[in-house]
Amino acid sequence: MKITRTTHPKQKPEDESNLGFGRIFTDHMFIMNAVDGVWDEGEIIPYGPLSIDPSSTVLHYGQEVFEGMKAYKTEDGRTLLFRPKDNFERMNISAARLCMPELNVEYALSSLVNLVKLDEEWIPKQAGTSLYIRPNMFGNDAKLGVNSAHNVVFNIILSPSGAYYAGGLAPTRIFVEPEYVRAVRGGMGFTKAGGNYAVSMLAAHEAHLKGYDQVLWLDGVERKYVEEVGAMNMFFLFKDELVTPALQGSILAGITRRSVLQLAKDMGINAVERKLSIDEVVDGVKSGKLLEAFGSGTAAVISPVGELNFHGEKLVVGDGGIGEVSQKLYDTLTGIQYGRLEDKHGWTYEVK
Ligand code: PLP
Ligand code: COI
């Protein structure tokens, strides 16, 4: 693969306690183009702006999908990825739904590994930080007819990042959205398509104005069943079970979600995927049956929920703090990701 190194390396962040999320980018990026479904071999080039025609498909019709994963630095200096093939496999599911070509998963992973190795010095080391990895694919024909593009661009960029939420593991406040919907079955809610995030922005903006961090979406038909939050899947710990909404086509099949289900089972917790109504959650808060709630995601990791607001009613989950099980799952998951705990399931992938 062709690698063109930058002649102007950027200053790496000195203060790793203040990286924020997705604001700083490394020196290089990977880029690969497909014409009529056939990919070229791609290349690594200096990080910089892309030049696209103003009539490009992605700008008008939003033919775009992306992924999110991380590279972690271990205490002994190794670099680990977490279930990276799952991300590229999911990208293929998203791409197929938006009529874009499949990636060769092995090739995409080896391209990523080359890129991470080249920019390895950018991986932050401070506890809780990581190198956020953002693969992206978009349709790029210079014409205004509504067709899936013949020309497709795939790229990977890297961003040294801290916690996704400014508060870190501090409990989030979530607004249960009663009116707007994110996705319906048969649509593209199960993909990581930019359009799913565009459609969520107004609700998130209005929730922020009311003092909430994120929106919890309900199903698009009855507005009755819990779906997911803007950037994470949801888990609810009741006295006798840990519930996450079943995958029915309108929510993302989170890789963290999949991992949490396994880790919970390993801990002897009765973890189930099923339909969960918002009424059951509200009743659980009121009766004390609901002990904890948390979101799961690559960027969000495990993010405890301290308060839900449903139709103006403030519902404090548990004691409003970080629940015991949420903390244990956070410690176990990050322990595996940062190489501190044994990786019994073979989830980590060493970059070398
Ligand atoms: N749901 C949505 C809408 C997301 O954007 C994300 C983040 O990627 C998730 C769930 C969690 O998925 P994962 O655990 O694979 O990061
Ligand atoms: C991730 O968790 O990787 C995401 O993609 C979430 C988000 C920043 C959209």
mmCIF file of C-alpha atoms and ligand atoms in Angstrom, residues 21 66-69 132 134 164 192 197 230-231 297-300, ligand 2:
data_model
loop_
_atom_site.group_PDB
_atom_site.id
_atom_site.type_symbol
_atom_site.label_atom_id
_atom_site.label_comp_id
_atom_site.label_asym_id
_atom_site.label_seq_id
_atom_site.Cartn_x
_atom_site.Cartn_y
_atom_site.Cartn_z
ATOM 1 C CA PHE A 21 -13.988 14.082 21.933
ATOM 2 C CA PHE A 66 -19.616 5.431 9.313
ATOM 3 C CA GLU A 67 -18.147 3.442 12.173
ATOM 4 C CA GLY A 68 -16.638 4.190 15.550
ATOM 5 C CA MET A 69 -13.980 2.212 17.361
ATOM 6 C CA TYR A 132 -10.938 7.240 18.498
ATOM 7 C CA ARG A 134 -13.664 6.889 12.518
ATOM 8 C CA TYR A 164 -17.460 11.457 25.203
ATOM 9 C CA LYS A 192 -24.675 3.804 11.265
ATOM 10 C CA TYR A 197 -27.907 11.365 13.421
ATOM 11 C CA GLY A 230 -28.456 9.107 20.431
ATOM 12 C CA ALA A 231 -25.045 7.462 20.684
ATOM 13 C CA GLY A 297 -21.274 2.537 23.327
ATOM 14 C CA THR A 298 -17.758 2.834 21.992
ATOM 15 C CA ALA A 299 -17.553 6.548 22.672
ATOM 16 C CA ALA A 300 -19.828 6.495 25.733
HETATM 17 C C1 COI B 2 -19.403 5.712 18.773
HETATM 18 O O1 COI B 2 -19.693 5.389 19.922
HETATM 19 O O2 COI B 2 -18.399 5.285 18.215
HETATM 20 C C2 COI B 2 -20.238 6.609 18.004
HETATM 21 O O3 COI B 2 -20.162 6.538 16.816
HETATM 22 C C3 COI B 2 -21.109 7.503 18.714
HETATM 23 C C4 COI B 2 -21.176 8.895 18.214
HETATM 24 C C5 COI B 2 -20.092 9.809 18.532
HETATM 25 C C6 COI B 2 -22.007 9.147 17.055
#
